[in-house]
Coordinates of C-alpha atoms in Angstrom, one line a residue:
Chain P
M108 CA -25.1 -37.0 -0.6
N109 CA -28.2 -34.8 -0.8
C110 CA -28.6 -31.2 -2.1
A111 CA -27.9 -29.5 1.2
D112 CA -24.6 -31.4 1.4
R113 CA -23.8 -30.2 -2.1
E114 CA -24.4 -26.5 -1.3
L115 CA -20.8 -25.6 -0.5
Q116 CA -19.5 -27.6 -3.5
I117 CA -21.9 -25.8 -5.8
A118 CA -20.9 -22.4 -4.4
L119 CA -17.3 -23.2 -5.3
Y120 CA -18.2 -24.7 -8.7
A121 CA -20.0 -21.6 -9.7
G122 CA -16.9 -19.5 -9.2
G123 CA -14.5 -22.0 -10.8
D124 CA -13.0 -22.9 -7.5
L125 CA -14.0 -26.5 -7.0
P126 CA -11.0 -28.9 -6.8
A127 CA -10.7 -30.9 -10.1
G128 CA -11.4 -34.2 -8.4
E129 CA -14.9 -33.1 -7.4
I130 CA -16.1 -31.5 -10.6
T131 CA -17.4 -34.6 -12.4
E132 CA -19.5 -35.7 -9.4
V133 CA -21.0 -32.2 -9.0
E134 CA -21.7 -31.9 -12.7
Q135 CA -23.5 -35.2 -12.6
H136 CA -25.7 -34.0 -9.7
L137 CA -26.5 -30.7 -11.4
A138 CA -27.5 -32.6 -14.6
A139 CA -30.1 -34.5 -12.5
C140 CA -31.3 -31.7 -10.1
P141 CA -33.1 -28.6 -11.4
D142 CA -33.1 -26.9 -7.9
C143 CA -29.4 -27.2 -7.7
R144 CA -29.1 -25.9 -11.2
L145 CA -31.1 -22.8 -10.2
S146 CA -28.9 -22.5 -7.1
M147 CA -25.8 -22.7 -9.2
A148 CA -27.1 -20.0 -11.6
F149 CA -27.7 -17.7 -8.5
Y150 CA -24.2 -18.2 -7.3
A151 CA -22.8 -17.5 -10.8
A152 CA -24.8 -14.3 -11.0
N153 CA -23.5 -13.2 -7.6
C154 CA -19.9 -13.9 -8.7
A155 CA -20.4 -11.9 -11.9
A156 CA -21.9 -9.0 -10.0
L157 CA -19.0 -8.9 -7.6
A158 CA -16.5 -9.1 -10.4
E159 CA -17.9 -5.8 -11.7
A160 CA -17.2 -4.1 -8.4
A161 CA -13.5 -4.2 -9.2
V162 CA -13.6 -0.7 -10.6
D163 CA -11.4 2.0 -9.2
A164 CA -13.4 3.3 -6.3
G165 CA -12.2 6.5 -4.8
E166 CA -9.2 7.6 -6.9
V167 CA -9.2 10.9 -5.0
A168 CA -9.2 9.0 -1.6
A169 CA -6.4 6.7 -2.8
A170 CA -4.3 9.7 -3.9
A171 CA -4.9 11.3 -0.5
V172 CA -3.3 8.2 1.1
R173 CA -0.2 8.7 -1.0
R174 CA 0.1 12.4 0.0
R175 CA -0.2 11.4 3.7
V176 CA 2.4 8.7 3.4
M177 CA 4.9 10.9 1.6
S178 CA 4.3 13.8 4.0
Q179 CA 5.0 11.5 6.9
L180 CA 8.2 10.1 5.3
R181 CA 9.6 13.5 4.3
G182 CA 8.8 14.9 7.8
E183 CA 10.7 12.0 9.4
R184 CA 13.7 12.6 7.1
R185 CA 13.8 16.3 8.0
R186 CA 13.8 15.5 11.7
M187 CA 16.7 13.1 11.2
W188 CA 19.0 15.8 9.7
P189 CA 20.1 17.6 12.9
A190 CA 21.4 14.3 14.4
W191 CA 23.2 13.5 11.2
V192 CA 24.6 17.0 10.9
A193 CA 25.8 17.0 14.5
A194 CA 27.6 13.7 13.9
A195 CA 29.3 15.1 10.8
A196 CA 30.3 18.3 12.5
A197 CA 31.8 16.4 15.4
L198 CA 33.7 14.2 13.1
L199 CA 35.2 17.1 11.1
V200 CA 36.2 19.0 14.3
T201 CA 38.0 15.8 15.4
I202 CA 39.8 15.5 12.1
A203 CA 40.8 19.1 12.0
A204 CA 42.1 19.0 15.6
A205 CA 44.1 15.8 14.9
A206 CA 45.6 17.4 11.8
R207 CA 46.6 20.5 13.8
W208 CA 48.2 18.4 16.5
T209 CA 50.1 16.4 13.9
A210 CA 51.2 19.5 12.1
A211 CA 52.6 21.0 15.3
R212 CA 55.0 18.1 15.6
E213 CA 56.4 18.5 12.1
T214 CA 59.6 20.4 11.2
A215 CA 59.8 24.0 10.0
T216 CA 59.4 23.0 6.3
L217 CA 55.7 22.3 6.9
T218 CA 53.7 25.4 6.2
Y219 CA 50.1 24.0 6.1
T220 CA 48.4 24.6 9.5
P221 CA 44.7 23.9 9.4
A222 CA 42.8 26.0 11.8
V223 CA 39.8 25.0 13.8
P224 CA 36.9 25.1 11.5
T225 CA 34.6 28.1 11.7
V226 CA 30.9 28.0 11.5
A227 CA 28.8 30.6 9.8
A228 CA 25.1 30.8 9.8
V229 CA 23.2 32.4 6.9
V230 CA 19.5 32.8 6.8
V231 CA 17.9 31.6 3.5
P232 CA 14.2 31.6 2.5
R233 CA 12.5 28.3 2.0
P234 CA 12.9 26.1 0.1
P235 CA 16.6 25.9 1.1
V236 CA 19.2 25.7 -1.7
I237 CA 22.4 23.9 -1.0
A238 CA 25.2 24.8 -3.4
A239 CA 28.9 24.2 -3.3
H240 CA 31.0 27.2 -4.2
R241 CA 34.6 28.0 -4.1
S242 CA 34.9 31.1 -2.0
L243 CA 37.3 32.6 0.4
R244 CA 36.5 32.1 4.0
K245 CA 33.7 34.4 5.0
V246 CA 32.5 35.3 8.4
A247 CA 28.8 35.9 8.1
R248 CA 26.8 37.9 10.5
L249 CA 24.7 35.7 12.6
V250 CA 21.1 36.6 12.0
K251 CA 18.2 35.5 14.0
P252 CA 16.1 33.4 11.6
K253 CA 12.6 34.6 10.8
P254 CA 9.8 32.2 11.4
Q255 CA 9.0 29.9 8.4
E256 CA 12.6 30.2 7.2
G257 CA 15.3 27.5 7.3
V258 CA 18.8 28.1 8.4
L259 CA 21.7 27.3 6.1
V260 CA 24.8 26.4 8.2
K261 CA 28.2 26.4 6.5
L262 CA 31.2 24.8 8.1
E263 CA 34.5 26.0 6.6
T264 CA 38.1 25.0 7.0
E265 CA 41.4 26.3 5.5
D266 CA 41.1 23.5 3.0
P267 CA 38.7 24.8 0.3
N268 CA 37.9 21.2 -0.6
I269 CA 36.3 20.6 2.8
V270 CA 33.1 22.6 3.2
I271 CA 29.9 21.3 4.7
Y272 CA 26.5 22.8 4.2
W273 CA 23.3 21.7 5.9
V274 CA 19.9 23.1 6.4
A275 CA 18.2 23.1 9.8
D276 CA 14.7 24.0 10.7
Chain O
M198 CA 9.6 0.7 -34.3
D199 CA 6.1 -0.5 -35.3
A200 CA 3.1 -0.4 -33.0
V201 CA 3.4 -4.0 -31.9
G202 CA 7.1 -3.6 -31.2
Y203 CA 6.4 -0.4 -29.3
T204 CA 3.8 -2.1 -27.1
L205 CA 6.1 -5.0 -26.3
K206 CA 8.8 -2.6 -25.4
L207 CA 6.4 -0.8 -23.1
M208 CA 5.5 -4.1 -21.3
D209 CA 9.2 -4.9 -20.8
D210 CA 9.8 -1.4 -19.6
E211 CA 7.0 -1.7 -17.0
R212 CA 8.4 -5.0 -15.6
G213 CA 11.9 -3.5 -15.5
G214 CA 10.5 -0.2 -14.1
L215 CA 9.4 -1.6 -10.8
E216 CA 12.8 -3.3 -10.3
V217 CA 14.6 -0.1 -10.9
L218 CA 12.2 1.9 -8.6
L219 CA 12.7 -0.7 -5.8
R220 CA 16.4 -0.5 -6.1
R221 CA 16.4 3.3 -5.9
A222 CA 13.9 3.3 -3.1
R223 CA 16.1 0.9 -1.1
R224 CA 18.8 3.5 -1.4
G225 CA 16.6 6.2 0.2
D226 CA 15.1 7.8 -3.0
L227 CA 11.7 9.0 -1.8
D228 CA 10.7 10.1 -5.3
A229 CA 11.2 6.5 -6.5
F230 CA 9.1 5.3 -3.5
E231 CA 6.4 7.7 -4.3
Q232 CA 6.2 6.3 -7.8
I233 CA 5.8 2.8 -6.4
V234 CA 3.0 4.0 -4.1
R235 CA 1.3 5.8 -7.0
A236 CA 1.3 2.6 -9.1
H237 CA -0.3 0.5 -6.3
E238 CA -2.4 3.0 -4.3
K239 CA -5.7 2.2 -6.1
V240 CA -5.6 -1.5 -5.7
V241 CA -4.6 -1.4 -2.0
F242 CA -7.2 1.2 -1.3
R243 CA -9.9 -0.7 -3.2
I244 CA -9.2 -3.9 -1.3
A245 CA -9.3 -2.1 2.0
Y246 CA -12.5 -0.2 1.1
R247 CA -14.3 -3.4 0.0
V248 CA -13.3 -5.2 3.1
L249 CA -13.8 -2.4 5.6
G250 CA -16.7 -0.7 3.9
N251 CA -15.8 3.0 4.5
V252 CA -13.3 5.5 3.1
A253 CA -11.8 6.6 6.4
D254 CA -10.9 3.2 7.7
A255 CA -9.7 2.2 4.2
Q256 CA -7.4 5.2 4.0
D257 CA -5.9 4.4 7.5
V258 CA -5.2 0.8 6.5
A259 CA -3.7 1.8 3.1
Q260 CA -1.4 4.3 4.8
E261 CA -0.3 1.7 7.3
V262 CA 0.4 -0.7 4.4
F263 CA 2.6 1.7 2.6
M264 CA 4.5 2.7 5.7
K265 CA 5.2 -0.9 6.3
L266 CA 6.3 -1.2 2.7
H267 CA 8.8 1.5 3.2
R268 CA 10.2 -0.1 6.3
S269 CA 10.5 -3.5 4.6
L270 CA 12.0 -2.5 1.2
A271 CA 15.2 -4.4 2.0
T272 CA 13.4 -7.7 2.5
F273 CA 12.3 -8.1 -1.2
D274 CA 14.7 -10.4 -3.0
A275 CA 13.0 -9.8 -6.4
V276 CA 10.2 -8.0 -8.1
R277 CA 8.2 -11.3 -8.1
D278 CA 8.0 -11.2 -4.3
F279 CA 6.5 -7.7 -4.2
R280 CA 2.8 -8.1 -5.2
P281 CA 2.2 -11.2 -3.0
W282 CA 3.8 -9.3 -0.1
L283 CA 1.5 -6.3 -0.8
N284 CA -1.6 -8.5 -0.9
R285 CA -0.6 -10.3 2.3
V286 CA 0.1 -7.1 4.3
T287 CA -3.1 -5.5 3.0
A288 CA -5.3 -8.5 3.9
N289 CA -3.7 -8.8 7.4
A290 CA -4.2 -5.1 8.0
C291 CA -7.8 -5.3 7.0
T292 CA -8.6 -8.3 9.1
D293 CA -6.8 -6.7 12.1
A294 CA -8.9 -3.5 11.6
L295 CA -12.1 -5.5 11.4
R296 CA -11.3 -7.3 14.7
R297 CA -10.7 -4.0 16.4
R298 CA -14.1 -2.7 15.2
K299 CA -17.4 -2.7 17.0
P300 CA -19.8 -5.5 16.0
P301 CA -21.0 -5.3 12.4
L302 CA -24.4 -4.2 11.1
T303 CA -27.3 -6.2 12.5
L304 CA -29.4 -8.1 10.1
E305 CA -32.3 -5.6 10.8
H306 CA -30.1 -2.7 9.8
A307 CA -29.0 -4.4 6.7
A308 CA -32.6 -5.2 5.8
G309 CA -33.4 -1.5 6.3
V310 CA -30.7 -0.7 3.8
A311 CA -32.0 -3.3 1.4
Q312 CA -35.5 -1.7 1.6
G313 CA -34.3 1.1 -0.5
V314 CA -33.9 -1.4 -3.4
D315 CA -36.9 -2.5 -5.4
P316 CA -36.9 -6.3 -5.2
E317 CA -38.4 -6.7 -8.6
R318 CA -35.6 -4.6 -10.1
A319 CA -33.0 -6.0 -7.8
T320 CA -32.2 -8.9 -10.1
G321 CA -30.3 -6.3 -12.2
L322 CA -26.6 -6.5 -12.0
E323 CA -26.1 -3.1 -10.4
E324 CA -28.7 -3.6 -7.7
R325 CA -27.5 -7.1 -7.1
R326 CA -23.9 -5.8 -6.7
E327 CA -25.1 -3.1 -4.2
L328 CA -26.8 -5.7 -2.0
L329 CA -23.9 -8.1 -2.1
L330 CA -21.4 -5.4 -1.2
R331 CA -23.6 -4.4 1.8
G332 CA -23.9 -8.1 2.7
L333 CA -20.1 -8.3 3.0
D334 CA -20.6 -6.7 6.5
Q335 CA -22.3 -9.9 7.6
L336 CA -19.3 -12.1 6.9
S337 CA -16.5 -12.9 9.3
P338 CA -13.2 -11.0 8.7
K339 CA -11.6 -14.0 6.9
Q340 CA -14.7 -14.8 4.8
R341 CA -14.9 -11.1 3.8
A342 CA -11.2 -10.9 2.9
A343 CA -11.4 -14.1 0.9
I344 CA -14.5 -13.0 -1.0
V345 CA -13.0 -9.5 -1.8
L346 CA -9.7 -10.9 -3.0
R347 CA -11.2 -13.8 -5.0
D348 CA -14.5 -12.5 -6.3
I349 CA -13.8 -8.8 -6.6
E350 CA -10.1 -8.6 -7.2
G351 CA -9.9 -11.8 -9.2
L352 CA -6.9 -13.3 -7.4
S353 CA -6.5 -17.1 -7.7
T354 CA -7.2 -19.2 -4.7
A355 CA -3.4 -19.8 -4.4
D356 CA -2.8 -16.1 -4.3
V357 CA -5.6 -15.5 -1.8
A358 CA -4.1 -18.3 0.4
E359 CA -0.7 -16.6 0.2
A360 CA -2.2 -13.2 1.0
L361 CA -4.2 -14.6 4.0
G362 CA -1.4 -16.8 5.3
S363 CA -3.7 -19.9 4.9
T364 CA -3.8 -23.1 2.8
E365 CA -5.9 -23.3 -0.4
A366 CA -8.2 -25.7 1.3
T367 CA -8.9 -23.2 4.1
V368 CA -9.4 -20.4 1.6
R369 CA -11.9 -22.5 -0.4
S370 CA -13.7 -23.1 2.9
H371 CA -14.0 -19.4 3.6
I372 CA -15.0 -18.6 0.0
A373 CA -17.7 -21.3 0.0
A374 CA -19.1 -20.2 3.4
G375 CA -19.0 -16.5 2.3
R376 CA -20.8 -17.1 -1.0
T377 CA -23.4 -19.3 0.7
K378 CA -24.1 -16.7 3.4
L379 CA -24.4 -13.9 0.7
K380 CA -26.8 -16.0 -1.3
G381 CA -28.9 -16.6 1.8
L382 CA -28.9 -12.9 2.6
L383 CA -29.8 -11.8 -0.9
T384 CA -32.5 -14.4 -1.2
E385 CA -34.1 -13.2 2.1
W386 CA -33.9 -9.6 1.1
L387 CA -35.4 -10.2 -2.3
R388 CA -38.2 -12.1 -0.8
G389 CA -38.8 -9.3 1.7
R390 CA -39.0 -11.6 4.7
L391 CA -36.9 -9.2 6.9

């Protein structure tokens, strides 16, 4: 095997990547060939120079990637809310209607008659605040939301334990 | 707790920290996911930047990698699977981006860039590094990815093979060919033959 044939092995040897079974053979060649020793030193210098390139390049650019990713994920989540809310509202209306139908078949001793849930819309400034509170049923005035503001929607029933709040754009 | 004990506790906390964050992120906690991104954004961006050579492309690839990460959170069985997965997806995204690109710099253009470097001073580490990084453009996508992951990022050949979806023998072949080509380019530029 001549020096040209050894070139790839020497390139690997300089970076510590030559398979163990080939090391002795290459080292014996290097001991006998000054040109290949120079070549090996050149490769080793290149590896050392590239290793120094592993410094943090572009911290600001990397941080900008994180902002783009999180902005996209939070935007996707906000767009998913109306579908989730509609499903929850439909489920509650079904439950309330079923409870009313069942109550209508009971005897006179039953006094609890859940009504159809009411919906109230209240305009709140951004960021929206969702808080549970025990309050009597209120009928809020429907207000046309201003631009840039979210809409807090409250779904109430006769049962004070069943109150749903959600925020829609 | 003394200083050594405090340091050991911190290391354990870091290992356990990723596992907790992954668990929270799987349950939809975006704040936890943001912390995972923050911990790995630099290395992903750096790999992409070294392979692709410009900030805009590197940012696009890094964003693609983290979006894929979010969609794949449920697939990690353990924390030990996370970093190899991240390396693999980053490398694949980089090589895909390279294939979609126009042809790389011509040798003449690269030589024009090298003319700004004084050959007599170019044996200095910093100048040598600058020329080598520009020379990465002349490598094939697989060779470039292998050199970046092995020689710049310091991954073992086994980890590079896992990241590139190749065998160690194939990775060594890419590394050897890449280093040989870079040596040839640097030698020509230093001699001023181009």
